Amino acid sequence: MQGSLFQRIKRLTGKAVGDFNLIEEGDRIAVGVSGGKDSYTLLHVLDALRRRAPIKYELVAVNVDSGFPGFRKEVVEKHLADHGFEYRVESTNCYEIIEEKRKPGTSYCSFCARLRRGVLYTLADELGCNKIALGHHLDDFIETLLLNQFYVGSLKAMSPKLAADNGRHTVIRPLVYVEEGEIIRFSREQQFPIVCCACPVCGEVDQKRQRMKGLIRELATENRHLKKSMLTALGNVQPRHLLDKNLTDFDLGLP
Ligand code: SF4
């Protein structure tokens, strides 16, 4: 793969890998590939970096087929095979479980995401992978920051590198510096075979996230460095100027 956009995405991803020490010698990384633009981009960029890296690491593309009727896993599988990736496409009955066990009124997505994450961890174990790479990009990080502030009452976003709850894997997000717009353009340029997850809520607009996107877009017309500033803020936390009693000692003992 060539082109200045690819070079830019590769450079930004390489910088994130270096800044957060995302990849180390001997890593075997399960790359979650959903069939969407972000995960295809992640896989191809990590593969390009791997070929020129001074350290050795391995990639395994992993697709979790949740069993939603109409999911075209063969399209994803063909792409992975055509490009010579080591891969695993896993068929599951997540759909049945969701339909059966989800309590009415609870979020379809969070139940689904929990199940899929569990499958991904199990597969990572089976495939001998110590890390799991996910395709979240810069916009995901800052939108999540705003969503949590506005609707959850918490000052948090995502981590580029996080120990999984099971203590065995590390989840990494190497596209943290790459904007969604760049991924969309790159994905179109490469004509990646995008497939829809085919779930019942696929295509439904997440209204809150769309509002955050709109807000960021609007503010960015006045300040083109806005996204970068928000991301920088995530790495520049000043607990003394916040209200968290666990982080700051408010008992200053003043008269
Ligand atoms: S969009 Fe569909 S596949 Fe994705 S988490 Fe939500 S329910 Fe699951």
GROMACS .gro file of C-alpha atoms and ligand atoms in nm:
model
  263
    1MET     CA    1   0.000   0.000   0.000
    2GLN     CA    2   0.127   0.343  -0.096
    3GLY     CA    3   0.007   0.703  -0.087
    4SER     CA    4   0.061   1.001   0.136
    5LEU     CA    5  -0.251   0.934   0.343
    6PHE     CA    6  -0.133   0.583   0.423
    7GLN     CA    7   0.211   0.722   0.514
    8ARG     CA    8   0.048   0.975   0.746
    9ILE     CA    9  -0.172   0.716   0.918
   10LYS     CA   10   0.128   0.488   0.950
   11ARG     CA   11   0.338   0.766   1.101
   12LEU     CA   12   0.068   0.861   1.354
   13THR     CA   13   0.013   0.498   1.449
   14GLY     CA   14   0.387   0.443   1.487
   15LYS     CA   15   0.404   0.749   1.712
   16ALA     CA   16   0.124   0.614   1.932
   17VAL     CA   17   0.297   0.276   1.950
   18GLY     CA   18   0.614   0.450   2.067
   19ASP     CA   19   0.450   0.702   2.302
   20PHE     CA   20   0.249   0.439   2.491
   21ASN     CA   21   0.478   0.141   2.442
   22LEU     CA   22   0.191  -0.048   2.279
   23ILE     CA   23   0.393  -0.321   2.109
   24GLU     CA   24   0.691  -0.512   2.245
   25GLU     CA   25   0.930  -0.776   2.122
   26GLY     CA   26   0.760  -1.115   2.092
   27ASP     CA   27   0.403  -0.987   2.111
   28ARG     CA   28   0.137  -1.188   1.937
   29ILE     CA   29  -0.154  -0.956   1.876
   30ALA     CA   30  -0.513  -1.049   1.801
   31VAL     CA   31  -0.650  -0.769   1.584
   32GLY     CA   32  -1.027  -0.738   1.609
   33VAL     CA   33  -1.160  -0.711   1.254
   34SER     CA   34  -1.532  -0.642   1.236
   35GLY     CA   35  -1.551  -0.575   0.863
   36GLY     CA   36  -1.572  -0.199   0.921
   37LYS     CA   37  -1.341   0.080   0.804
   38ASP     CA   38  -1.157   0.126   1.135
   39SER     CA   39  -1.054  -0.233   1.187
   40TYR     CA   40  -0.945  -0.289   0.826
   41THR     CA   41  -0.731   0.024   0.851
   42LEU     CA   42  -0.583  -0.088   1.182
   43LEU     CA   43  -0.490  -0.429   1.048
   44HIS     CA   44  -0.323  -0.301   0.732
   45VAL     CA   45  -0.132  -0.029   0.915
   46LEU     CA   46  -0.006  -0.262   1.189
   47ASP     CA   47   0.101  -0.507   0.921
   48ALA     CA   48   0.293  -0.237   0.731
   49LEU     CA   49   0.461  -0.124   1.054
   50ARG     CA   50   0.546  -0.482   1.142
   51ARG     CA   51   0.734  -0.536   0.818
   52ARG     CA   52   0.976  -0.253   0.897
   53ALA     CA   53   0.984  -0.274   1.275
   54PRO     CA   54   1.314  -0.329   1.458
   55ILE     CA   55   1.133  -0.578   1.684
   56LYS     CA   56   0.948  -0.896   1.598
   57TYR     CA   57   0.577  -0.932   1.661
   58GLU     CA   58   0.292  -1.127   1.507
   59LEU     CA   59  -0.062  -1.039   1.407
   60VAL     CA   60  -0.370  -1.257   1.389
   61ALA     CA   61  -0.686  -1.104   1.245
   62VAL     CA   62  -0.990  -1.215   1.443
   63ASN     CA   63  -1.350  -1.176   1.332
   64VAL     CA   64  -1.630  -1.263   1.571
   65ASP     CA   65  -1.944  -1.357   1.380
   66SER     CA   66  -2.223  -1.294   1.629
   67GLY     CA   67  -2.469  -1.496   1.425
   68PHE     CA   68  -2.686  -1.204   1.315
   69PRO     CA   69  -2.874  -1.328   1.010
   70GLY     CA   70  -2.727  -1.175   0.696
   71PHE     CA   71  -2.376  -1.106   0.829
   72ARG     CA   72  -2.146  -1.158   0.530
   73LYS     CA   73  -1.849  -1.313   0.704
   74GLU     CA   74  -1.730  -1.467   0.378
   75VAL     CA   75  -1.655  -1.113   0.249
   76VAL     CA   76  -1.432  -1.041   0.549
   77GLU     CA   77  -1.271  -1.384   0.527
   78LYS     CA   78  -1.193  -1.342   0.157
   79HIS     CA   79  -1.024  -1.007   0.221
   80LEU     CA   80  -0.809  -1.155   0.498
   81ALA     CA   81  -0.716  -1.458   0.290
   82ASP     CA   82  -0.648  -1.253  -0.025
   83HIS     CA   83  -0.401  -1.036   0.167
   84GLY     CA   84  -0.227  -1.333   0.323
   85PHE     CA   85  -0.313  -1.253   0.686
   86GLU     CA   86  -0.317  -1.520   0.950
   87TYR     CA   87  -0.679  -1.508   1.061
   88ARG     CA   88  -0.965  -1.670   1.245
   89VAL     CA   89  -1.333  -1.619   1.176
   90GLU     CA   90  -1.534  -1.748   1.469
   91SER     CA   91  -1.903  -1.829   1.439
   92THR     CA   92  -2.093  -1.782   1.765
   93ASN     CA   93  -2.449  -1.791   1.896
   94CYS     CA   94  -2.427  -1.445   2.055
   95TYR     CA   95  -2.742  -1.341   1.867
   96GLU     CA   96  -2.947  -1.623   2.023
   97ILE     CA   97  -2.811  -1.546   2.368
   98ILE     CA   98  -2.894  -1.175   2.334
   99GLU     CA   99  -3.246  -1.246   2.214
  100GLU     CA  100  -3.302  -1.494   2.496
  101LYS     CA  101  -3.131  -1.328   2.790
  102ARG     CA  102  -3.143  -0.954   2.736
  103LYS     CA  103  -3.379  -0.783   2.979
  104PRO     CA  104  -3.640  -0.563   2.809
  105GLY     CA  105  -3.542  -0.200   2.811
  106THR     CA  106  -3.168  -0.265   2.851
  107SER     CA  107  -2.916  -0.165   2.587
  108TYR     CA  108  -2.877  -0.409   2.300
  109CYS     CA  109  -2.530  -0.280   2.228
  110SER     CA  110  -2.382  -0.309   2.574
  111PHE     CA  111  -2.504  -0.668   2.613
  112CYS     CA  112  -2.376  -0.756   2.267
  113ALA     CA  113  -2.043  -0.580   2.320
  114ARG     CA  114  -1.989  -0.768   2.648
  115LEU     CA  115  -2.053  -1.103   2.484
  116ARG     CA  116  -1.831  -1.026   2.186
  117ARG     CA  117  -1.553  -0.907   2.413
  118GLY     CA  118  -1.570  -1.235   2.603
  119VAL     CA  119  -1.540  -1.431   2.278
  120LEU     CA  120  -1.247  -1.216   2.171
  121TYR     CA  121  -1.062  -1.283   2.497
  122THR     CA  122  -1.125  -1.657   2.468
  123LEU     CA  123  -1.000  -1.657   2.110
  124ALA     CA  124  -0.694  -1.456   2.205
  125ASP     CA  125  -0.613  -1.728   2.460
  126GLU     CA  126  -0.669  -2.005   2.208
  127LEU     CA  127  -0.454  -1.831   1.950
  128GLY     CA  128  -0.174  -1.765   2.198
  129CYS     CA  129  -0.213  -1.387   2.179
  130ASN     CA  130  -0.107  -1.168   2.470
  131LYS     CA  131  -0.253  -0.849   2.325
  132ILE     CA  132  -0.576  -0.748   2.158
  133ALA     CA  133  -0.575  -0.450   1.921
  134LEU     CA  134  -0.894  -0.251   1.866
  135GLY     CA  135  -0.967   0.011   1.601
  136HIS     CA  136  -1.083   0.305   1.813
  137HIS     CA  137  -0.959   0.634   1.667
  138LEU     CA  138  -0.901   0.990   1.790
  139ASP     CA  139  -1.265   1.092   1.745
  140ASP     CA  140  -1.382   0.795   1.954
  141PHE     CA  141  -1.157   0.908   2.239
  142ILE     CA  142  -1.276   1.269   2.251
  143GLU     CA  143  -1.643   1.189   2.185
  144THR     CA  144  -1.633   0.941   2.473
  145LEU     CA  145  -1.475   1.205   2.695
  146LEU     CA  146  -1.763   1.443   2.625
  147LEU     CA  147  -2.030   1.172   2.655
  148ASN     CA  148  -1.902   1.075   2.998
  149GLN     CA  149  -1.885   1.435   3.112
  150PHE     CA  150  -2.227   1.533   2.983
  151TYR     CA  151  -2.430   1.220   3.054
  152VAL     CA  152  -2.243   1.003   3.306
  153GLY     CA  153  -2.086   1.256   3.540
  154SER     CA  154  -1.740   1.111   3.505
  155LEU     CA  155  -1.416   1.252   3.372
  156LYS     CA  156  -1.292   0.962   3.159
  157ALA     CA  157  -1.239   0.856   2.801
  158MET     CA  158  -1.051   0.545   2.688
  159SER     CA  159  -0.701   0.419   2.740
  160PRO     CA  160  -0.463   0.346   2.453
  161LYS     CA  161  -0.326   0.058   2.660
  162LEU     CA  162  -0.524  -0.123   2.924
  163ALA     CA  163  -0.482  -0.447   3.116
  164ALA     CA  164  -0.795  -0.655   3.050
  165ASP     CA  165  -1.010  -0.753   3.347
  166ASN     CA  166  -0.900  -1.117   3.312
  167GLY     CA  167  -0.541  -1.011   3.387
  168ARG     CA  168  -0.405  -1.212   3.095
  169HIS     CA  169  -0.439  -0.973   2.804
  170THR     CA  170  -0.355  -0.615   2.726
  171VAL     CA  171  -0.595  -0.420   2.509
  172ILE     CA  172  -0.427  -0.166   2.280
  173ARG     CA  173  -0.574   0.110   2.062
  174PRO     CA  174  -0.299   0.213   1.820
  175LEU     CA  175  -0.519   0.450   1.611
  176VAL     CA  176  -0.555   0.695   1.902
  177TYR     CA  177  -0.385   0.975   1.701
  178VAL     CA  178  -0.569   0.910   1.374
  179GLU     CA  179  -0.882   1.110   1.294
  180GLU     CA  180  -1.192   0.934   1.171
  181GLY     CA  181  -1.202   1.150   0.856
  182GLU     CA  182  -0.860   1.019   0.755
  183ILE     CA  183  -0.974   0.662   0.808
  184ILE     CA  184  -1.286   0.720   0.599
  185ARG     CA  185  -1.078   0.865   0.313
  186PHE     CA  186  -0.821   0.587   0.336
  187SER     CA  187  -1.084   0.317   0.348
  188ARG     CA  188  -1.251   0.460   0.034
  189GLU     CA  189  -0.915   0.491  -0.139
  190GLN     CA  190  -0.843   0.124  -0.068
  191GLN     CA  191  -1.198   0.012  -0.145
  192PHE     CA  192  -1.210  -0.205   0.164
  193PRO     CA  193  -1.504  -0.449   0.148
  194ILE     CA  194  -1.706  -0.297   0.431
  195VAL     CA  195  -1.977  -0.523   0.569
  196CYS     CA  196  -2.257  -0.433   0.806
  197CYS     CA  197  -2.272  -0.628   1.133
  198ALA     CA  198  -2.635  -0.707   1.041
  199CYS     CA  199  -2.750  -0.672   1.403
  200PRO     CA  200  -3.102  -0.544   1.474
  201VAL     CA  201  -2.973  -0.200   1.573
  202CYS     CA  202  -2.718  -0.169   1.291
  203GLY     CA  203  -2.754   0.168   1.119
  204GLU     CA  204  -2.952   0.316   1.407
  205VAL     CA  205  -2.805   0.649   1.491
  206ASP     CA  206  -2.663   0.692   1.839
  207GLN     CA  207  -2.821   1.032   1.898
  208LYS     CA  208  -2.597   1.133   2.185
  209ARG     CA  209  -2.277   1.045   2.003
  210GLN     CA  210  -2.402   1.229   1.695
  211ARG     CA  211  -2.462   1.538   1.909
  212MET     CA  212  -2.102   1.517   2.035
  213LYS     CA  213  -1.975   1.480   1.679
  214GLY     CA  214  -2.181   1.782   1.574
  215LEU     CA  215  -2.058   1.989   1.866
  216ILE     CA  216  -1.695   1.907   1.798
  217ARG     CA  217  -1.741   1.976   1.426
  218GLU     CA  218  -1.899   2.313   1.496
  219LEU     CA  219  -1.631   2.423   1.743
  220ALA     CA  220  -1.358   2.298   1.512
  221THR     CA  221  -1.468   2.549   1.247
  222GLU     CA  222  -1.352   2.824   1.489
  223ASN     CA  223  -1.046   2.639   1.615
  224ARG     CA  224  -0.888   2.390   1.381
  225HIS     CA  225  -0.668   2.258   1.661
  226LEU     CA  226  -0.968   2.170   1.877
  227LYS     CA  227  -0.948   1.791   1.844
  228LYS     CA  228  -0.576   1.792   1.909
  229SER     CA  229  -0.627   2.011   2.214
  230MET     CA  230  -0.892   1.774   2.353
  231LEU     CA  231  -0.666   1.476   2.302
  232THR     CA  232  -0.373   1.659   2.459
  233ALA     CA  233  -0.596   1.738   2.758
  234LEU     CA  234  -0.640   1.364   2.816
  235GLY     CA  235  -0.266   1.339   2.869
  236ASN     CA  236  -0.240   1.652   3.078
  237VAL     CA  237  -0.456   1.588   3.384
  238GLN     CA  238  -0.415   1.824   3.677
  239PRO     CA  239  -0.589   1.663   3.976
  240ARG     CA  240  -0.533   1.966   4.201
  241HIS     CA  241  -0.773   2.159   3.982
  242LEU     CA  242  -1.045   1.897   3.996
  243LEU     CA  243  -1.289   1.792   4.268
  244ASP     CA  244  -1.205   1.426   4.314
  245LYS     CA  245  -1.150   1.367   4.685
  246ASN     CA  246  -0.960   1.048   4.609
  247LEU     CA  247  -0.701   1.238   4.412
  248THR     CA  248  -0.672   1.557   4.612
  249ASP     CA  249  -0.636   1.620   4.982
  250PHE     CA  250  -0.891   1.890   5.058
  251ASP     CA  251  -0.812   1.895   5.428
  252LEU     CA  252  -0.548   2.164   5.400
  253GLY     CA  253  -0.560   2.242   5.770
  254LEU     CA  254  -0.600   2.613   5.711
  255PRO     CA  255  -0.751   2.824   5.991
  256SF4     S1  256  -2.400  -0.211   1.677
  256SF4    FE1  257  -2.481  -0.419   1.667
  256SF4     S2  258  -2.299  -0.551   1.656
  256SF4    FE2  259  -2.232  -0.352   1.729
  256SF4     S3  260  -2.240  -0.369   1.952
  256SF4    FE3  261  -2.434  -0.282   1.888
  256SF4     S4  262  -2.566  -0.460   1.870
  256SF4    FE4  263  -2.359  -0.537   1.869
   0.00000   0.00000   0.00000
